[in-house]
PDB file of C-alpha atoms in Angstrom:
ATOM      1  CA  UNK A 827     109.809 147.086 115.888  1.00  0.00           C
ATOM      2  CA  UNK A 828     111.924 145.591 118.776  1.00  0.00           C
ATOM      3  CA  UNK A 829     114.577 147.549 120.548  1.00  0.00           C
ATOM      4  CA  UNK A 830     117.957 147.179 119.048  1.00  0.00           C
ATOM      5  CA  UNK A 831     120.038 144.566 120.842  1.00  0.00           C
ATOM      6  CA  UNK A 832     123.364 145.606 122.558  1.00  0.00           C
ATOM      7  CA  UNK A 833     126.335 143.430 122.626  1.00  0.00           C
ATOM      8  CA  UNK A 834     125.739 140.798 125.349  1.00  0.00           C
ATOM      9  CA  UNK A 835     128.110 140.310 128.341  1.00  0.00           C
ATOM     10  CA  UNK A 836     129.301 136.848 128.986  1.00  0.00           C
ATOM     11  CA  UNK A 837     130.143 136.323 132.731  1.00  0.00           C
ATOM     12  CA  UNK A 838     131.398 133.625 134.775  1.00  0.00           C
ATOM     13  CA  UNK A 839     128.753 132.903 137.706  1.00  0.00           C
ATOM     14  CA  UNK A 840     130.051 129.604 138.936  1.00  0.00           C
ATOM     15  CA  UNK A 841     133.345 127.961 139.024  1.00  0.00           C
ATOM     16  CA  UNK A 842     136.624 129.461 137.876  1.00  0.00           C
ATOM     17  CA  UNK A 843     138.665 130.155 134.471  1.00  0.00           C
ATOM     18  CA  UNK A 844     141.263 127.736 135.717  1.00  0.00           C
ATOM     19  CA  UNK A 845     139.531 124.380 135.844  1.00  0.00           C
ATOM     20  CA  UNK A 846     140.056 120.803 136.408  1.00  0.00           C
ATOM     21  CA  UNK A 847     138.624 117.691 134.939  1.00  0.00           C
ATOM     22  CA  UNK A 848     134.934 116.895 135.889  1.00  0.00           C
ATOM     23  CA  UNK A 849     134.441 120.476 137.087  1.00  0.00           C
ATOM     24  CA  UNK A 850     131.160 122.223 136.556  1.00  0.00           C
ATOM     25  CA  UNK A 851     131.083 125.865 135.378  1.00  0.00           C
ATOM     26  CA  UNK A 852     128.110 128.279 134.591  1.00  0.00           C
ATOM     27  CA  UNK A 853     128.039 131.144 132.206  1.00  0.00           C
ATOM     28  CA  UNK A 854     125.638 133.973 132.047  1.00  0.00           C
ATOM     29  CA  UNK A 855     124.856 135.771 128.837  1.00  0.00           C
ATOM     30  CA  UNK A 856     122.572 138.913 128.605  1.00  0.00           C
ATOM     31  CA  UNK A 857     122.035 141.857 126.357  1.00  0.00           C
ATOM     32  CA  UNK A 858     121.282 144.712 128.600  1.00  0.00           C
ATOM     33  CA  UNK A 859     119.069 146.460 125.933  1.00  0.00           C
ATOM     34  CA  UNK A 860     116.669 144.620 123.768  1.00  0.00           C
ATOM     35  CA  UNK A 861     113.056 143.398 123.675  1.00  0.00           C
ATOM     36  CA  UNK A 862     112.325 139.686 124.341  1.00  0.00           C
ATOM     37  CA  UNK A 863     112.100 137.076 123.000  1.00  0.00           C
ATOM     38  CA  UNK A 864     115.875 136.931 122.504  1.00  0.00           C
ATOM     39  CA  UNK A 865     117.851 133.840 121.441  1.00  0.00           C
ATOM     40  CA  UNK A 866     121.265 133.256 123.042  1.00  0.00           C
ATOM     41  CA  UNK A 867     123.799 130.982 121.510  1.00  0.00           C
ATOM     42  CA  UNK A 868     126.984 129.879 123.256  1.00  0.00           C
ATOM     43  CA  UNK A 869     130.024 129.055 121.112  1.00  0.00           C
ATOM     44  CA  UNK A 870     133.420 127.452 121.789  1.00  0.00           C
ATOM     45  CA  UNK A 871     136.063 128.076 119.346  1.00  0.00           C
ATOM     46  CA  UNK A 872     133.217 129.304 116.976  1.00  0.00           C
ATOM     47  CA  UNK A 873     131.336 125.927 117.166  1.00  0.00           C
ATOM     48  CA  UNK A 874     127.843 125.939 118.728  1.00  0.00           C
ATOM     49  CA  UNK A 875     127.742 124.409 122.218  1.00  0.00           C
ATOM     50  CA  UNK A 876     124.135 125.378 123.275  1.00  0.00           C
ATOM     51  CA  UNK A 877     121.310 127.683 122.596  1.00  0.00           C
ATOM     52  CA  UNK A 878     118.461 129.296 124.895  1.00  0.00           C
ATOM     53  CA  UNK A 879     115.479 131.325 123.881  1.00  0.00           C
ATOM     54  CA  UNK A 880     114.522 133.848 126.657  1.00  0.00           C
ATOM     55  CA  UNK A 881     111.129 135.364 126.769  1.00  0.00           C
ATOM     56  CA  UNK A 882     111.996 137.834 129.535  1.00  0.00           C
ATOM     57  CA  UNK A 883     115.047 140.084 130.365  1.00  0.00           C
ATOM     58  CA  UNK A 884     116.836 137.587 132.588  1.00  0.00           C
ATOM     59  CA  UNK A 885     120.144 136.212 131.535  1.00  0.00           C
ATOM     60  CA  UNK A 886     120.637 132.885 129.705  1.00  0.00           C
ATOM     61  CA  UNK A 887     122.586 130.511 131.892  1.00  0.00           C
ATOM     62  CA  UNK A 888     124.743 127.700 130.458  1.00  0.00           C
ATOM     63  CA  UNK A 889     126.090 125.034 132.734  1.00  0.00           C
ATOM     64  CA  UNK A 890     129.028 123.048 131.323  1.00  0.00           C
ATOM     65  CA  UNK A 891     131.145 120.073 132.675  1.00  0.00           C
ATOM     66  CA  UNK A 892     134.818 120.071 131.654  1.00  0.00           C
ATOM     67  CA  UNK A 893     135.158 116.380 130.749  1.00  0.00           C
ATOM     68  CA  UNK A 894     138.180 116.691 128.304  1.00  0.00           C
ATOM     69  CA  UNK A 895     140.898 119.058 127.149  1.00  0.00           C
ATOM     70  CA  UNK A 896     138.707 119.947 124.136  1.00  0.00           C
ATOM     71  CA  UNK A 897     136.351 121.579 126.618  1.00  0.00           C
ATOM     72  CA  UNK A 898     138.576 124.439 127.395  1.00  0.00           C
ATOM     73  CA  UNK A 899     139.571 127.434 125.372  1.00  0.00           C
ATOM     74  CA  UNK A 900     137.698 130.439 124.321  1.00  0.00           C
ATOM     75  CA  UNK A 901     133.896 131.009 124.656  1.00  0.00           C
ATOM     76  CA  UNK A 902     131.676 133.741 123.219  1.00  0.00           C
ATOM     77  CA  UNK A 903     127.987 134.056 123.105  1.00  0.00           C
ATOM     78  CA  UNK A 904     125.560 135.613 120.578  1.00  0.00           C
ATOM     79  CA  UNK A 905     122.339 137.394 121.031  1.00  0.00           C
ATOM     80  CA  UNK A 906     119.732 137.692 118.316  1.00  0.00           C
ATOM     81  CA  UNK A 907     116.029 138.155 117.553  1.00  0.00           C
ATOM     82  CA  UNK A 908     114.397 135.217 115.850  1.00  0.00           C
ATOM     83  CA  UNK A 909     113.205 137.530 113.168  1.00  0.00           C
ATOM     84  CA  UNK A 910     116.555 138.917 112.297  1.00  0.00           C
ATOM     85  CA  UNK A 911     119.374 137.545 110.333  1.00  0.00           C
ATOM     86  CA  UNK A 912     122.052 139.377 112.374  1.00  0.00           C
ATOM     87  CA  UNK A 913     123.176 139.285 115.805  1.00  0.00           C
ATOM     88  CA  UNK A 914     125.593 140.693 118.391  1.00  0.00           C
ATOM     89  CA  UNK A 915     128.470 138.935 119.801  1.00  0.00           C
ATOM     90  CA  UNK A 916     129.860 139.011 123.323  1.00  0.00           C
ATOM     91  CA  UNK A 917     133.268 139.424 124.931  1.00  0.00           C
ATOM     92  CA  UNK A 918     135.307 136.153 125.323  1.00  0.00           C
ATOM     93  CA  UNK A 919     136.090 134.022 128.215  1.00  0.00           C
ATOM     94  CA  UNK A 920     139.075 131.569 128.139  1.00  0.00           C
ATOM     95  CA  UNK A 921     139.175 128.481 130.343  1.00  0.00           C
ATOM     96  CA  UNK A 922     142.576 126.926 131.004  1.00  0.00           C
ATOM     97  CA  UNK A 923     142.776 123.225 132.144  1.00  0.00           C
ATOM     98  CA  UNK A 924     144.841 122.595 135.386  1.00  0.00           C
ATOM     99  CA  UNK A 925     147.073 119.567 135.417  1.00  0.00           C
ATOM    100  CA  UNK A 926     148.573 118.104 138.549  1.00  0.00           C
ATOM    101  CA  UNK A 927     152.353 118.372 138.635  1.00  0.00           C
ATOM    102  CA  UNK A 928     154.770 115.255 138.506  1.00  0.00           C
ATOM    103  CA  UNK A 929     157.182 114.440 141.086  1.00  0.00           C
ATOM    104  CA  UNK A 930     160.038 116.927 140.846  1.00  0.00           C
ATOM    105  CA  UNK A 931     163.636 115.690 140.315  1.00  0.00           C
ATOM    106  CA  UNK A 932     166.464 117.217 142.357  1.00  0.00           C
ATOM    107  CA  UNK A 933     169.870 117.197 140.716  1.00  0.00           C
ATOM    108  CA  UNK A 934     173.258 118.808 140.687  1.00  0.00           C
ATOM    109  CA  UNK A 935     176.161 118.790 138.016  1.00  0.00           C
ATOM    110  CA  UNK A 936     178.312 117.367 140.702  1.00  0.00           C
ATOM    111  CA  UNK A 937     177.697 114.978 143.628  1.00  0.00           C
ATOM    112  CA  UNK A 938     181.057 115.312 145.162  1.00  0.00           C
ATOM    113  CA  UNK A 939     182.205 118.466 146.842  1.00  0.00           C
ATOM    114  CA  UNK A 940     184.761 119.826 149.264  1.00  0.00           C
ATOM    115  CA  UNK A 941     184.847 122.560 151.890  1.00  0.00           C
ATOM    116  CA  UNK A 942     184.979 126.116 150.248  1.00  0.00           C
ATOM    117  CA  UNK A 943     183.341 125.022 147.075  1.00  0.00           C
ATOM    118  CA  UNK A 944     180.565 126.522 145.241  1.00  0.00           C
ATOM    119  CA  UNK A 945     177.670 124.090 144.005  1.00  0.00           C
ATOM    120  CA  UNK A 946     174.196 124.275 142.341  1.00  0.00           C
ATOM    121  CA  UNK A 947     170.927 122.349 142.865  1.00  0.00           C
ATOM    122  CA  UNK A 948     168.319 122.068 140.240  1.00  0.00           C
ATOM    123  CA  UNK A 949     164.524 121.210 140.850  1.00  0.00           C
ATOM    124  CA  UNK A 950     162.328 120.448 137.925  1.00  0.00           C
ATOM    125  CA  UNK A 951     158.750 118.968 137.493  1.00  0.00           C
ATOM    126  CA  UNK A 952     158.430 117.934 133.855  1.00  0.00           C
ATOM    127  CA  UNK A 953     154.546 117.691 133.838  1.00  0.00           C
ATOM    128  CA  UNK A 954     151.893 119.984 135.269  1.00  0.00           C
ATOM    129  CA  UNK A 955     150.307 123.257 134.686  1.00  0.00           C
ATOM    130  CA  UNK A 956     152.334 126.439 134.692  1.00  0.00           C
ATOM    131  CA  UNK A 957     153.342 128.457 136.649  1.00  0.00           C
ATOM    132  CA  UNK A 958     155.121 126.033 139.010  1.00  0.00           C
ATOM    133  CA  UNK A 959     156.452 127.194 142.382  1.00  0.00           C
ATOM    134  CA  UNK A 960     159.545 125.511 143.984  1.00  0.00           C
ATOM    135  CA  UNK A 961     161.054 125.512 147.375  1.00  0.00           C
ATOM    136  CA  UNK A 962     164.418 123.941 148.415  1.00  0.00           C
ATOM    137  CA  UNK A 963     165.023 122.201 151.827  1.00  0.00           C
ATOM    138  CA  UNK A 964     167.967 120.884 153.798  1.00  0.00           C
ATOM    139  CA  UNK A 965     166.414 118.546 156.198  1.00  0.00           C
ATOM    140  CA  UNK A 966     163.230 120.068 157.202  1.00  0.00           C
ATOM    141  CA  UNK A 967     164.504 123.671 156.886  1.00  0.00           C
ATOM    142  CA  UNK A 968     163.874 125.644 153.799  1.00  0.00           C
ATOM    143  CA  UNK A 969     167.022 127.211 152.457  1.00  0.00           C
ATOM    144  CA  UNK A 970     165.706 129.411 149.702  1.00  0.00           C
ATOM    145  CA  UNK A 971     162.835 131.848 148.855  1.00  0.00           C
ATOM    146  CA  UNK A 972     160.133 130.483 146.830  1.00  0.00           C
ATOM    147  CA  UNK A 973     161.030 130.421 142.980  1.00  0.00           C
ATOM    148  CA  UNK A 974     157.930 130.726 140.671  1.00  0.00           C
ATOM    149  CA  UNK A 975     158.825 129.536 137.093  1.00  0.00           C
ATOM    150  CA  UNK A 976     156.506 130.729 134.255  1.00  0.00           C
ATOM    151  CA  UNK A 977     158.342 128.457 131.793  1.00  0.00           C
ATOM    152  CA  UNK A 978     159.147 124.750 131.726  1.00  0.00           C
ATOM    153  CA  UNK A 979     162.537 125.128 133.293  1.00  0.00           C
ATOM    154  CA  UNK A 980     164.219 124.204 136.434  1.00  0.00           C
ATOM    155  CA  UNK A 981     164.572 126.185 139.459  1.00  0.00           C
ATOM    156  CA  UNK A 982     168.125 126.736 140.347  1.00  0.00           C
ATOM    157  CA  UNK A 983     169.874 127.598 143.672  1.00  0.00           C
ATOM    158  CA  UNK A 984     173.521 128.253 144.589  1.00  0.00           C
ATOM    159  CA  UNK A 985     175.145 126.912 147.701  1.00  0.00           C
ATOM    160  CA  UNK A 986     178.428 127.370 149.380  1.00  0.00           C
ATOM    161  CA  UNK A 987     179.930 124.306 151.085  1.00  0.00           C
ATOM    162  CA  UNK A 988     181.384 125.698 154.238  1.00  0.00           C
ATOM    163  CA  UNK A 989     181.359 122.927 156.677  1.00  0.00           C
ATOM    164  CA  UNK A 990     180.656 119.252 157.156  1.00  0.00           C
ATOM    165  CA  UNK A 991     177.091 120.160 158.306  1.00  0.00           C
ATOM    166  CA  UNK A 992     176.412 121.243 154.617  1.00  0.00           C
ATOM    167  CA  UNK A 993     176.771 117.736 153.442  1.00  0.00           C
ATOM    168  CA  UNK A 994     173.248 116.715 154.717  1.00  0.00           C
ATOM    169  CA  UNK A 995     170.190 115.560 152.565  1.00  0.00           C
ATOM    170  CA  UNK A 996     168.747 118.170 150.305  1.00  0.00           C
ATOM    171  CA  UNK A 997     165.175 118.000 148.897  1.00  0.00           C
ATOM    172  CA  UNK A 998     162.749 120.343 146.959  1.00  0.00           C
ATOM    173  CA  UNK A 999     158.989 120.462 146.734  1.00  0.00           C
ATOM    174  CA  UNK A1000     156.684 121.795 143.859  1.00  0.00           C
ATOM    175  CA  UNK A1001     153.210 122.995 143.544  1.00  0.00           C
ATOM    176  CA  UNK A1002     150.880 124.778 140.993  1.00  0.00           C
ATOM    177  CA  UNK A1003     147.168 125.956 141.002  1.00  0.00           C
ATOM    178  CA  UNK A1004     145.906 122.468 140.860  1.00  0.00           C
ATOM    179  CA  UNK A1005     144.230 121.828 144.271  1.00  0.00           C
ATOM    180  CA  UNK A1006     146.044 119.818 146.951  1.00  0.00           C
ATOM    181  CA  UNK A1007     148.911 119.033 144.621  1.00  0.00           C
ATOM    182  CA  UNK A1008     152.214 119.300 146.375  1.00  0.00           C
ATOM    183  CA  UNK A1009     154.869 116.961 145.485  1.00  0.00           C
ATOM    184  CA  UNK A1010     158.333 116.351 147.009  1.00  0.00           C
ATOM    185  CA  UNK A1011     161.439 115.433 145.222  1.00  0.00           C
ATOM    186  CA  UNK A1012     164.131 112.554 145.822  1.00  0.00           C
ATOM    187  CA  UNK A1013     166.646 113.328 148.355  1.00  0.00           C
ATOM    188  CA  UNK A1014     170.069 114.563 147.223  1.00  0.00           C
ATOM    189  CA  UNK A1015     173.481 114.190 149.148  1.00  0.00           C
ATOM    190  CA  UNK A1016     176.861 115.788 148.371  1.00  0.00           C
ATOM    191  CA  UNK A1017     179.740 113.363 149.184  1.00  0.00           C
ATOM    192  CA  UNK A1018     183.068 114.759 150.610  1.00  0.00           C
ATOM    193  CA  UNK A1019     185.694 114.733 148.051  1.00  0.00           C
ATOM    194  CA  UNK A1020     189.098 113.699 149.358  1.00  0.00           C
ATOM    195  CA  UNK A1021     191.441 116.668 149.604  1.00  0.00           C
ATOM    196  CA  UNK A1022     195.159 115.842 148.766  1.00  0.00           C
ATOM    197  CA  UNK A1023     197.290 116.987 151.677  1.00  0.00           C
ATOM    198  CA  UNK A1024     199.716 119.868 150.768  1.00  0.00           C
ATOM    199  CA  UNK A1025     202.546 117.997 152.631  1.00  0.00           C
ATOM    200  CA  UNK A1026     202.203 114.959 150.326  1.00  0.00           C
ATOM    201  CA  UNK A1027     204.313 116.171 147.410  1.00  0.00           C
ATOM    202  CA  UNK A1028     207.025 117.305 149.852  1.00  0.00           C
ATOM    203  CA  UNK A1029     207.041 113.863 151.472  1.00  0.00           C
ATOM    204  CA  UNK A1030     207.285 112.096 148.134  1.00  0.00           C
ATOM    205  CA  UNK A1031     210.244 114.401 147.114  1.00  0.00           C
ATOM    206  CA  UNK A1032     212.146 113.614 150.277  1.00  0.00           C
ATOM    207  CA  UNK A1033     211.573 110.036 149.837  1.00  0.00           C
ATOM    208  CA  UNK A1034     213.005 110.109 146.491  1.00  0.00           C
ATOM    209  CA  UNK A1035     215.975 112.158 147.382  1.00  0.00           C
ATOM    210  CA  UNK A1036     216.809 109.512 150.299  1.00  0.00           C
ATOM    211  CA  UNK A1037     216.318 106.723 147.876  1.00  0.00           C
ATOM    212  CA  UNK A1038     218.775 108.352 145.397  1.00  0.00           C
ATOM    213  CA  UNK A1039     221.346 108.915 148.212  1.00  0.00           C
ATOM    214  CA  UNK A1040     221.034 105.270 149.310  1.00  0.00           C
ATOM    215  CA  UNK A1041     221.517 104.155 145.906  1.00  0.00           C
ATOM    216  CA  UNK A1042     224.514 106.277 145.228  1.00  0.00           C
ATOM    217  CA  UNK A1043     226.098 105.289 148.464  1.00  0.00           C
ATOM    218  CA  UNK A1044     225.620 101.438 147.347  1.00  0.00           C
ATOM    219  CA  UNK A1045     227.090 102.231 144.079  1.00  0.00           C
ATOM    220  CA  UNK A1046     230.065 103.940 145.582  1.00  0.00           C
ATOM    221  CA  UNK A1047     231.072 101.011 147.805  1.00  0.00           C
ATOM    222  CA  UNK A1048     233.014  99.034 145.043  1.00  0.00           C
ATOM    223  CA  UNK A1049     234.904 102.097 143.734  1.00  0.00           C
ATOM    224  CA  UNK A1050     235.640 104.200 146.823  1.00  0.00           C
ATOM    225  CA  UNK A1051     235.141 102.459 150.049  1.00  0.00           C
ATOM    226  CA  UNK A1052     236.681  99.038 149.296  1.00  0.00           C
ATOM    227  CA  UNK A1053     240.010 100.493 147.554  1.00  0.00           C
ATOM    228  CA  UNK A1054     240.318 102.812 150.682  1.00  0.00           C
ATOM    229  CA  UNK A1055     239.827  99.863 153.055  1.00  0.00           C
ATOM    230  CA  UNK A1056     242.569  97.855 151.183  1.00  0.00           C
ATOM    231  CA  UNK A1057     244.970 100.747 151.117  1.00  0.00           C
ATOM    232  CA  UNK A1058     244.849 101.113 154.857  1.00  0.00           C
ATOM    233  CA  UNK A1059     245.836  97.401 155.451  1.00  0.00           C
TER     234      UNK A1059
END
């Protein structure tokens, strides 16, 4: 009687669990105890992908090409003797498809600001594999630590407009695990909001008072000035 099979081990021997389209990966499946020949079957989402009969104690190697989104997900392998009706299953390996990120969009609730004001900037890539890392710039100088977002939500920073130099061009960049895939946003500029002078209301008030005085003097001429002039003749 053949030796009882142990649960096989499924290992990744070439490639990575985070994959891109057209990438090749190789999986190894082996029961460390058992007597050849052994039949190894690879499954994806419980559907058979491939099978190999091994007449020695070497592992069964399965090479796959990731050609569509349906090729990722959970994989397992099964080891069994040809003469048996049962079999042993391995651990699972999960493949995740990496997608390139889209150009991030940099925005703010307001585009007008004045000195002494707090403002916010938001950066978001609507497409691409998570997590996504964002970095904010003013000119060519970064102005924030990296922000890594695990969910599809914008990275936000808070700024204090302290001087006219804070009204330059802002940008952000985004990247993820997809190789050679860094994208920069549009440029964003705050414009200076016109500040009303504190002396303006005072000037307007004085002007109104002067206008009232002139109007009052003009109205008084027929009633007071002319009679006084005639009385003095």
